mmCIF file of C-alpha atoms and ligand atoms in Angstrom:
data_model
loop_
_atom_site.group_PDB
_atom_site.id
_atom_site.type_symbol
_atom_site.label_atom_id
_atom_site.label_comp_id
_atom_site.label_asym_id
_atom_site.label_seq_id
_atom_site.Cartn_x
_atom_site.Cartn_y
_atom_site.Cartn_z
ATOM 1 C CA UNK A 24 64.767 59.405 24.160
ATOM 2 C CA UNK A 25 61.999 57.843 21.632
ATOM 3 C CA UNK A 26 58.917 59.799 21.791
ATOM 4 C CA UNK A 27 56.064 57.545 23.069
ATOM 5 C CA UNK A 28 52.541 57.858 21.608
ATOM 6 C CA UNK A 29 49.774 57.918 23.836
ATOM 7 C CA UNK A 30 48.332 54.638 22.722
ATOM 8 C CA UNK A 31 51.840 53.078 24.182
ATOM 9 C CA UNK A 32 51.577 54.503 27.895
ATOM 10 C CA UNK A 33 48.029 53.972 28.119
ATOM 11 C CA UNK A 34 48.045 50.296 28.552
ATOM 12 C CA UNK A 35 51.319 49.661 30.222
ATOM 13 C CA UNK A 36 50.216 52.288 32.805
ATOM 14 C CA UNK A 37 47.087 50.202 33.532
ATOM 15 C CA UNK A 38 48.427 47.392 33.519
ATOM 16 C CA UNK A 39 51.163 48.988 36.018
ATOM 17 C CA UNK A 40 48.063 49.711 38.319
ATOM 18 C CA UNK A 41 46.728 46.581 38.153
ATOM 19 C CA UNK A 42 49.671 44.953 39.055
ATOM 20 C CA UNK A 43 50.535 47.737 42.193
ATOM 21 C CA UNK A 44 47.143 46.383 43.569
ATOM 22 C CA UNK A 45 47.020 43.041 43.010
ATOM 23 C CA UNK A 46 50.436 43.820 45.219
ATOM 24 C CA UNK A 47 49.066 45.507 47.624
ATOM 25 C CA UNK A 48 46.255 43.050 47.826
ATOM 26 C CA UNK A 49 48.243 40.446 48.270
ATOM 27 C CA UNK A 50 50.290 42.349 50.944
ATOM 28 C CA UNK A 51 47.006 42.316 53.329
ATOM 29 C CA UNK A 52 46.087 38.964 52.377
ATOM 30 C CA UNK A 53 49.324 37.757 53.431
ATOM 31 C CA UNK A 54 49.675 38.940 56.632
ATOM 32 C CA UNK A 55 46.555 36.746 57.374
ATOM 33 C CA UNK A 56 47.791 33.361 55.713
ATOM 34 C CA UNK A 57 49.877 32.202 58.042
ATOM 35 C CA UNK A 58 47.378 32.947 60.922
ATOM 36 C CA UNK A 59 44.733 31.410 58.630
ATOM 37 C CA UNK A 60 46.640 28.123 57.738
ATOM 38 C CA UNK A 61 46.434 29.098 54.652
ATOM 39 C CA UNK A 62 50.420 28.607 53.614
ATOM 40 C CA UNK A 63 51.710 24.801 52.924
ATOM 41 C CA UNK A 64 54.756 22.946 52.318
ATOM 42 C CA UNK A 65 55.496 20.751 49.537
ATOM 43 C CA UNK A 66 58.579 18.591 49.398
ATOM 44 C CA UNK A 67 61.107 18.105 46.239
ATOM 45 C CA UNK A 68 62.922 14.865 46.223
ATOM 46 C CA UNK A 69 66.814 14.625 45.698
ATOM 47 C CA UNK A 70 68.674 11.922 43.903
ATOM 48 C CA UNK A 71 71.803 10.416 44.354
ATOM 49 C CA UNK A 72 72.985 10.178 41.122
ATOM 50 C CA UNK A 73 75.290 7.241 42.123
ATOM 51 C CA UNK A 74 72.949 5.240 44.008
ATOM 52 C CA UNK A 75 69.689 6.235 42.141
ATOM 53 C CA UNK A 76 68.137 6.109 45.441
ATOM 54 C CA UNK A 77 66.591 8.930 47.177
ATOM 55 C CA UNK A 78 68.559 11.178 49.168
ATOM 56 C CA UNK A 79 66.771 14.301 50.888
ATOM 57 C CA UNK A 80 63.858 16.739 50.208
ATOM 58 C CA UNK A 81 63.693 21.031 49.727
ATOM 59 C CA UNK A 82 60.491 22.122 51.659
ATOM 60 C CA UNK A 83 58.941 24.864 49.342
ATOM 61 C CA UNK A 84 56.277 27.210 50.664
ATOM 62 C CA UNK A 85 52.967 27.409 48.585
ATOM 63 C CA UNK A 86 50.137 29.883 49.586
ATOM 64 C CA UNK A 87 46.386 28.826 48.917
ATOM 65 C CA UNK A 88 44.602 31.841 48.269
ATOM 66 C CA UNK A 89 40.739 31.678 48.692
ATOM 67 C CA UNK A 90 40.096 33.630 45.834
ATOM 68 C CA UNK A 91 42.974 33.428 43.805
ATOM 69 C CA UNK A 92 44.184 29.892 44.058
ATOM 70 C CA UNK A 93 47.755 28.542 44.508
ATOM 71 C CA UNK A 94 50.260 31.040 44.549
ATOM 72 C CA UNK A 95 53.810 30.264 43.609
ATOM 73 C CA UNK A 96 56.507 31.408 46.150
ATOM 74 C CA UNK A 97 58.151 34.045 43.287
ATOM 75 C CA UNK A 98 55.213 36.149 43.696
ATOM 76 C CA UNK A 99 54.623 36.245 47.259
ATOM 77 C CA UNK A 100 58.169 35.708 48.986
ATOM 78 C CA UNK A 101 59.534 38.827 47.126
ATOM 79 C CA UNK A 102 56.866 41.025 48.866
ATOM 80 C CA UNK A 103 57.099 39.064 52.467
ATOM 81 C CA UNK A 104 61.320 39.675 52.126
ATOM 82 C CA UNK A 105 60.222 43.814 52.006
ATOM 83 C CA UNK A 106 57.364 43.916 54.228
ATOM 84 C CA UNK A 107 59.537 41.734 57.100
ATOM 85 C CA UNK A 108 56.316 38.416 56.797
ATOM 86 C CA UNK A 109 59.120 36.448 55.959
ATOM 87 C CA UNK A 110 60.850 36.229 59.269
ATOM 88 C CA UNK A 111 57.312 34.740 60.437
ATOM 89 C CA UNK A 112 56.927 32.707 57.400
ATOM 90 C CA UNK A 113 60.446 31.367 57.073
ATOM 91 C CA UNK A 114 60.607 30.487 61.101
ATOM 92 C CA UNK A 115 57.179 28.330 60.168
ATOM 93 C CA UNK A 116 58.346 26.652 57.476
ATOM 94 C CA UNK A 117 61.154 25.530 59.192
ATOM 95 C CA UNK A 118 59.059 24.338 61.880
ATOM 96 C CA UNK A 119 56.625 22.701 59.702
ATOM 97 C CA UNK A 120 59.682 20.825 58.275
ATOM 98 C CA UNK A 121 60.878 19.717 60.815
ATOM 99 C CA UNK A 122 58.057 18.577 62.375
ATOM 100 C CA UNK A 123 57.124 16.385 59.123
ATOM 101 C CA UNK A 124 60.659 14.693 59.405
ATOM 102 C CA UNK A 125 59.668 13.784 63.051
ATOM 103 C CA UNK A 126 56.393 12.590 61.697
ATOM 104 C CA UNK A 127 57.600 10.507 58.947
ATOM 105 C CA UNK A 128 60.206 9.436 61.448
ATOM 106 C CA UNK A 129 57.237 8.148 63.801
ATOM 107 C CA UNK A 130 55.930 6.166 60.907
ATOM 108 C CA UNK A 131 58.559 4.343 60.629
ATOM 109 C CA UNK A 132 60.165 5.312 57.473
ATOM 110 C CA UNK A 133 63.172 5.673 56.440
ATOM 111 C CA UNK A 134 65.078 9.551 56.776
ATOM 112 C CA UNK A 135 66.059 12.013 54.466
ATOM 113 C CA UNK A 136 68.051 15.245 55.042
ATOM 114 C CA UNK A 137 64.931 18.056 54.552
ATOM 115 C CA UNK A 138 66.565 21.410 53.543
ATOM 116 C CA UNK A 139 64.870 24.517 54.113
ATOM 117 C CA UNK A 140 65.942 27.830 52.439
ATOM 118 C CA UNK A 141 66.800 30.801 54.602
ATOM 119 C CA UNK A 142 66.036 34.241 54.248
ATOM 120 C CA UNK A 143 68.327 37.145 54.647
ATOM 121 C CA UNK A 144 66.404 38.492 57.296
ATOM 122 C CA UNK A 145 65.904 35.218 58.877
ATOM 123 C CA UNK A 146 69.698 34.366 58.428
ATOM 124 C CA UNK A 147 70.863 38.280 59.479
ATOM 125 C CA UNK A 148 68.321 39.562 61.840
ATOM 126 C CA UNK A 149 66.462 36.528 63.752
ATOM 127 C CA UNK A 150 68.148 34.648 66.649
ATOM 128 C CA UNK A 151 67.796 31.346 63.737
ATOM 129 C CA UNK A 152 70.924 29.550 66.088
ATOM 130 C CA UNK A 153 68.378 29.347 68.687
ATOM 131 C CA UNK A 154 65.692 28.678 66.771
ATOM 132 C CA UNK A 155 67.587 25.647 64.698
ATOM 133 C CA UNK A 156 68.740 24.380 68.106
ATOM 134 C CA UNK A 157 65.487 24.439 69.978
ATOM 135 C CA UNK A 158 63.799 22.230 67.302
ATOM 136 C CA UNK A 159 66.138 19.297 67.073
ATOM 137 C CA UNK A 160 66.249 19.620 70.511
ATOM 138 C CA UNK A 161 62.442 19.014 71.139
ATOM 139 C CA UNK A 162 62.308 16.725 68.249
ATOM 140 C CA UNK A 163 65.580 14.796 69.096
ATOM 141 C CA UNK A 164 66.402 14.470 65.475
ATOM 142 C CA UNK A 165 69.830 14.172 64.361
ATOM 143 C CA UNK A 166 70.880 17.664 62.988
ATOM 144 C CA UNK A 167 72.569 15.664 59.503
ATOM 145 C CA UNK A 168 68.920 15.798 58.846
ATOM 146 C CA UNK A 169 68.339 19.429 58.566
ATOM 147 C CA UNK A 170 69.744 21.487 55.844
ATOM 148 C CA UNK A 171 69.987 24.763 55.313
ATOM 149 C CA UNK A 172 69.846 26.718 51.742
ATOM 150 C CA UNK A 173 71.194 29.697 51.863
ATOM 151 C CA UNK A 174 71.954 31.974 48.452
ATOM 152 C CA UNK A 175 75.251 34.200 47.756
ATOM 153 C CA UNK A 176 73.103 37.148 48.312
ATOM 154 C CA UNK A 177 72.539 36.285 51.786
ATOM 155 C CA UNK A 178 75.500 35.771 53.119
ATOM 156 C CA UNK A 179 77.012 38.228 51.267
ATOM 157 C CA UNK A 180 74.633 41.205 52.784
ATOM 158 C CA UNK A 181 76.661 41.099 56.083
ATOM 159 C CA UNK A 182 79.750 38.735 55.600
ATOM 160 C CA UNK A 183 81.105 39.068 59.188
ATOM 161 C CA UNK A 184 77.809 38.697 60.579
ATOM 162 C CA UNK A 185 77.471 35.529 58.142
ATOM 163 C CA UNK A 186 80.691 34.091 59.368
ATOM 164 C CA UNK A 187 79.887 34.189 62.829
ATOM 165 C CA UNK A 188 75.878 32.204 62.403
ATOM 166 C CA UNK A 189 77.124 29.849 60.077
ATOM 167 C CA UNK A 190 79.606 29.016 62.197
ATOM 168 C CA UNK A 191 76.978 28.827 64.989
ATOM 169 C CA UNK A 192 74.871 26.961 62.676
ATOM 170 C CA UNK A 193 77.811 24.389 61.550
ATOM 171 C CA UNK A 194 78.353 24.066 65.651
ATOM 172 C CA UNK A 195 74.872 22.245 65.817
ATOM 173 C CA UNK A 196 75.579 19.684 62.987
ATOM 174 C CA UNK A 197 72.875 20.978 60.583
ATOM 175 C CA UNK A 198 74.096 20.723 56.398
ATOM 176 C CA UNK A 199 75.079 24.269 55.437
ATOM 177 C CA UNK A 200 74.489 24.440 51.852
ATOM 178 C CA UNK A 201 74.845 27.351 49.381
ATOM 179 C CA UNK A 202 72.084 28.020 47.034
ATOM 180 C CA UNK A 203 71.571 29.022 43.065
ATOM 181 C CA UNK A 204 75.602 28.947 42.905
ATOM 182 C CA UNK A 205 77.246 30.619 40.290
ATOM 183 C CA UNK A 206 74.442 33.066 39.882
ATOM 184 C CA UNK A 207 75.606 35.898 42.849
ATOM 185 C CA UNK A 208 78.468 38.379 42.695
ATOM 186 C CA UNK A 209 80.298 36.878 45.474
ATOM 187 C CA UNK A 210 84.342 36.294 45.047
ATOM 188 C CA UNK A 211 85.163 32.773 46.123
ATOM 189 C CA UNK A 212 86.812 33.918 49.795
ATOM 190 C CA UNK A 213 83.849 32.974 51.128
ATOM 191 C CA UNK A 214 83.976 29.595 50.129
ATOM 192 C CA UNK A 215 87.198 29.432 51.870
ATOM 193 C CA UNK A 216 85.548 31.348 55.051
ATOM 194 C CA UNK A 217 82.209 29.721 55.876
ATOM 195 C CA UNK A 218 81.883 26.136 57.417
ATOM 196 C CA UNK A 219 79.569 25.067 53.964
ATOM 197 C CA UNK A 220 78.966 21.345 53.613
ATOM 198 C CA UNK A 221 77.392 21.825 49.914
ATOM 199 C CA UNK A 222 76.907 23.736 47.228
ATOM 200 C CA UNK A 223 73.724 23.741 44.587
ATOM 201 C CA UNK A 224 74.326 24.568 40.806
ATOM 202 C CA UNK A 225 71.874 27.311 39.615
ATOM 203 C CA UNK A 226 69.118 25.667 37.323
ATOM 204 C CA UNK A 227 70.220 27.781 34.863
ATOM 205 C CA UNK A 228 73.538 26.805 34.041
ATOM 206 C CA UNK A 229 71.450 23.092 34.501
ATOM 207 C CA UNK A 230 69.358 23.977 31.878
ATOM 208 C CA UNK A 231 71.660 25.483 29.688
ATOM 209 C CA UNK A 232 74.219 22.689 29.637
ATOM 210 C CA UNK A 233 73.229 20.735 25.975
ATOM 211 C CA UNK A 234 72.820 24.047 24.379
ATOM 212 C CA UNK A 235 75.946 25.751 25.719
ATOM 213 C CA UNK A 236 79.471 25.085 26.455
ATOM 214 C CA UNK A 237 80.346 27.734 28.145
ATOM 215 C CA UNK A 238 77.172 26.448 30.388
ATOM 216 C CA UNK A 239 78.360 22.821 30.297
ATOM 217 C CA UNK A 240 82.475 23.857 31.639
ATOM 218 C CA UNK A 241 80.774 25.852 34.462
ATOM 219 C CA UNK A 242 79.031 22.860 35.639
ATOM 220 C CA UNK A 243 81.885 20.510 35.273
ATOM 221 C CA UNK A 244 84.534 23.161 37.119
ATOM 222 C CA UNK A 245 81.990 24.228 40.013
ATOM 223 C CA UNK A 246 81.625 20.015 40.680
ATOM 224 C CA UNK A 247 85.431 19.701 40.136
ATOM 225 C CA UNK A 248 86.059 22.743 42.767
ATOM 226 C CA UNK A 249 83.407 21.988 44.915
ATOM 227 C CA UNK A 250 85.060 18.305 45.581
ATOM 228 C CA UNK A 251 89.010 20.024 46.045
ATOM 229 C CA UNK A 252 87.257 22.050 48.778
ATOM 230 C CA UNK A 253 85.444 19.026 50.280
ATOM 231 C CA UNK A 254 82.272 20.013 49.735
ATOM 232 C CA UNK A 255 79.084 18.360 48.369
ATOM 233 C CA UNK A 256 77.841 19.136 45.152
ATOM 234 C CA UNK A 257 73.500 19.269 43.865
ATOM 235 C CA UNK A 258 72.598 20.508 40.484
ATOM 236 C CA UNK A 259 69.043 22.219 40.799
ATOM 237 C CA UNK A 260 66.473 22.028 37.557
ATOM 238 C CA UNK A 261 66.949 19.076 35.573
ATOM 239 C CA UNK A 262 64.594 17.982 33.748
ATOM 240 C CA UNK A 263 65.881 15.436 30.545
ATOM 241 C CA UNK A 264 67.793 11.960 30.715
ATOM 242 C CA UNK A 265 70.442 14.041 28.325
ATOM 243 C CA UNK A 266 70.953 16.727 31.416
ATOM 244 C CA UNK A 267 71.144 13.937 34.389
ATOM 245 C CA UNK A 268 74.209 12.032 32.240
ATOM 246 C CA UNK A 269 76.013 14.750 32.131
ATOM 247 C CA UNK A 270 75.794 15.450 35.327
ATOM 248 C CA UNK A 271 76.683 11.668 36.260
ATOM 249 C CA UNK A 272 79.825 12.247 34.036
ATOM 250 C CA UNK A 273 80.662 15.436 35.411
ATOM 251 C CA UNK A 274 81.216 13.309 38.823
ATOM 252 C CA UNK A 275 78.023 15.274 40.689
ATOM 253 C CA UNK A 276 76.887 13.894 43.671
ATOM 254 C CA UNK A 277 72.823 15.043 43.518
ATOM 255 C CA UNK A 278 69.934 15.900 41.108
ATOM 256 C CA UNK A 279 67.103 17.604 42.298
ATOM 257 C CA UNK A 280 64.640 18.332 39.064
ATOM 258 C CA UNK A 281 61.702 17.452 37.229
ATOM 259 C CA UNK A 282 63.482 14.291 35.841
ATOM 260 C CA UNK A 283 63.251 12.968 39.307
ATOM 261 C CA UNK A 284 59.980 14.624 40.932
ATOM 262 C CA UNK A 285 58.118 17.735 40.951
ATOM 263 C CA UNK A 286 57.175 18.859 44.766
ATOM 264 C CA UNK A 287 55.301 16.400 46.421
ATOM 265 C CA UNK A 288 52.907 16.558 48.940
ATOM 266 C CA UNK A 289 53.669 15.445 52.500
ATOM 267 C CA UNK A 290 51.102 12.158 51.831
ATOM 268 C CA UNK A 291 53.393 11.795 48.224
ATOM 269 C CA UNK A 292 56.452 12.140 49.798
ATOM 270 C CA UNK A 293 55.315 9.284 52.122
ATOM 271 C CA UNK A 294 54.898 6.946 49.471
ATOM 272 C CA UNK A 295 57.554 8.285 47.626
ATOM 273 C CA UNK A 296 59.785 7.268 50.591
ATOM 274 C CA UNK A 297 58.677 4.254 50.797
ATOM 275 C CA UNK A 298 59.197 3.343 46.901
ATOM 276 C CA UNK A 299 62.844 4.570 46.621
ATOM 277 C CA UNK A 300 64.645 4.876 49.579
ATOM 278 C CA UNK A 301 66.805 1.539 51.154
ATOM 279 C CA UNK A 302 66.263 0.494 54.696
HETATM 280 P P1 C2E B 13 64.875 27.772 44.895
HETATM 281 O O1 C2E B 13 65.259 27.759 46.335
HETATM 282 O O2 C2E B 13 65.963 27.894 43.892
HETATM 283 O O3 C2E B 13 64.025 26.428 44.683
HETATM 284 C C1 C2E B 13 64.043 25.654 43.510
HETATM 285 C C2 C2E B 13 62.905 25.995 42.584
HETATM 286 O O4 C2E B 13 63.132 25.344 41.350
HETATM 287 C C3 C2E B 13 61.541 25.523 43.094
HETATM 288 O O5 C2E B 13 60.552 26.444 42.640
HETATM 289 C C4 C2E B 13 61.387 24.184 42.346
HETATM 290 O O6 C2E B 13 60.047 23.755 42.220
HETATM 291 C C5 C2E B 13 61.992 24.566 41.009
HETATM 292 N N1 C2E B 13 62.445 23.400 40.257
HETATM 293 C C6 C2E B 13 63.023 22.273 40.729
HETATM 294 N N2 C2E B 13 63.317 21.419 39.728
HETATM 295 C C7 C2E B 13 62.927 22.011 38.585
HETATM 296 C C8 C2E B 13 62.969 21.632 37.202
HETATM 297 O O7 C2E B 13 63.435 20.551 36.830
HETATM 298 N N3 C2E B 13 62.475 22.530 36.310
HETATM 299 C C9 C2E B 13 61.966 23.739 36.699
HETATM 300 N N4 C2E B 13 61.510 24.556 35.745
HETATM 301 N N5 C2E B 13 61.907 24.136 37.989
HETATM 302 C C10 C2E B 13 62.388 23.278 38.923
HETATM 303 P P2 C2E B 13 59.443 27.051 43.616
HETATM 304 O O8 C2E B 13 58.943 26.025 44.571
HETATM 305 O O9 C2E B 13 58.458 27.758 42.754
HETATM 306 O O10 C2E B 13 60.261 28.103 44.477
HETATM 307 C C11 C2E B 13 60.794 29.260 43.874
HETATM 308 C C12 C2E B 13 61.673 30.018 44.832
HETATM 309 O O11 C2E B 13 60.917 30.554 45.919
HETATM 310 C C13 C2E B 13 62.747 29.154 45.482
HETATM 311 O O12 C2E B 13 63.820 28.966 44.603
HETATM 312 C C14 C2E B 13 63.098 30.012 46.686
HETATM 313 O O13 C2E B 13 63.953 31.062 46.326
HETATM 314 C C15 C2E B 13 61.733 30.597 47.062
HETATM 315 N N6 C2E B 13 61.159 29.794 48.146
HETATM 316 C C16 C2E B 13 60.367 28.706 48.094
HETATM 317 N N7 C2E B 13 60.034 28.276 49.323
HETATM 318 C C17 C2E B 13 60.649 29.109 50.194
HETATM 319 C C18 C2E B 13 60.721 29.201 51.626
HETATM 320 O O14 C2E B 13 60.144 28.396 52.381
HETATM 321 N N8 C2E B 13 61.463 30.221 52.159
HETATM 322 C C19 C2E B 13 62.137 31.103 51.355
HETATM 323 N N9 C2E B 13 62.861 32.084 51.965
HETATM 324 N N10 C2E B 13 62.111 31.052 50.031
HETATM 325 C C20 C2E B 13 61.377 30.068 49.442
HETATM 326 CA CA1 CA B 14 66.564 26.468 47.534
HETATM 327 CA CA1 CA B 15 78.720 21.155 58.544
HETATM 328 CA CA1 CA B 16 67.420 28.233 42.143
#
């Protein structure tokens, strides 16, 4: 091993600290922010890239921090996955969801499928079955209108277990959908296992695409597989008129990306629905 002066250490040691307690900071601070309302939801529209209309939402969690402002869900849903916050978190996100597509509903506009990512401790260790089936119960919303994101990661954890609640899950009608495809270590049995309605291209095989062939075949064979297996097919992340016609000519069915809309608001989305969605 290189010997390391002490000018090196010094700084990436601090900065080491620094970073272990803004963690731990934001640890405490976290398991007040749900209490204190501090956590919201934004909404990303999806395209249908035959139609050009609109065609669902992702609900992403945000955190407003009073000191330190909006906090993107990379920084804080890592440290909610090890502390166990995210079974709380996820569960209200979910709700708050679904209670906005109930809402929207009772203004009159026109519905979207809202997906909402799950967790692996949600997914593994929560009773989410019930959960799922107690809120389109009390909302009596069709369950077409809820999807599910779940990564490779996740189901791959505990495959029995994930076998037996997606198949729970699939029971109530909700869209199962598998998320940032391509990027796990899963085999393909899986694909052939679970009752999955979708699958979501990584955005970085998205982004990659006009730079890279090898990029640009995996797109075009995971939408070519993904219709032989009768499943749906989004790509996630794109962002330039080059990326969405190539995903048009690779026969995909959805876009969600920049290109289309950032994460909206819940008063944005409103108007958003209103703008680009048929009767
Ligand atoms: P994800 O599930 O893969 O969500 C997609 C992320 O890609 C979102 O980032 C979205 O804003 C971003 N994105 C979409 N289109 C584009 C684009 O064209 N360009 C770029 N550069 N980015 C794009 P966001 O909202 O920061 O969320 C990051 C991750 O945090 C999510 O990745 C998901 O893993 C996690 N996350 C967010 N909300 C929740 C939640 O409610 N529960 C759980 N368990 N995880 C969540
Ligand atoms: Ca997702
Ligand atoms: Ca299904
Ligand atoms: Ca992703």
């Amino acid at each position: 091993a290189k010997a390391q002066g002490r000018g090196e250490i010094q700084p990436y040691s601090r900065a080491l600290r620094t970073e272990n307690s803004r963690r731990l900071t934001l640890e405490s601070h976290l398991r007040r922010a749900l209490a204190q309302g501090e956590l919201f939801v934004h909404y990303q529209p999806k395209l249908c890239l035959r139609s050009g209309l609109l065609s669902g939402f992702e609900a992403l969690v945000r955190w407003r921090h009073p000191e330190y402002g909006v906090i993107p869900p990379d920084e804080f849903i890592p440290i909610a996955e090890e502390t166990g916050l995210i079974v709380p978190i996820s569960d209200w996100v979910m709700r708050t969801a679904v209670a906005q597509l109930a809402g929207w509903r009772d203004e009159g506009l026109a519905l979207a499928p809202v997906a909402v990512n799950l967790s692996a401790r949600q997914f593994l260790q929560s009773d989410v079955i019930a959960t799922v089936a107690e809120l389109l119960q009390t909302t009596s919303l069709p369950p077409e209108l809820l999807e599910l994101e779940l990564t490779e990661s996740v189901s791959m954890a505990d495959p029995e277990r994930s076998v037996v609640v997606m198949e729970g899950l699939g029971k109530l009608g909700v869209i199962l959908s598998i998320d940032d495809f391509g990027t796990g270590y899963s085999s393909f049995a899986y694909l052939k296992r679970l009752p999955l309605d979708k699958l979501k291209i990584d955005k970085s095989f998205v982004q990659d695409m006009g730079h890279s062939a090898e990029s640009l075949a995996i797109v075009q064979a995971i939408v070519a597989m993904a219709h032989r297996l009768q499943l749906a097919v989004i790509a996630e992340g794109g962002e330039t008129a080059e990326q969405v016609a190539a995903l048009r000519k690779a026969d995909c069915d959805q876009l969600q990306g920049y290109f289309y809309s950032k994460p909206l608001s819940p008063e944005d989305c409103a108007a958003f629905i209103r703008e680009n969605m048929a009767r």
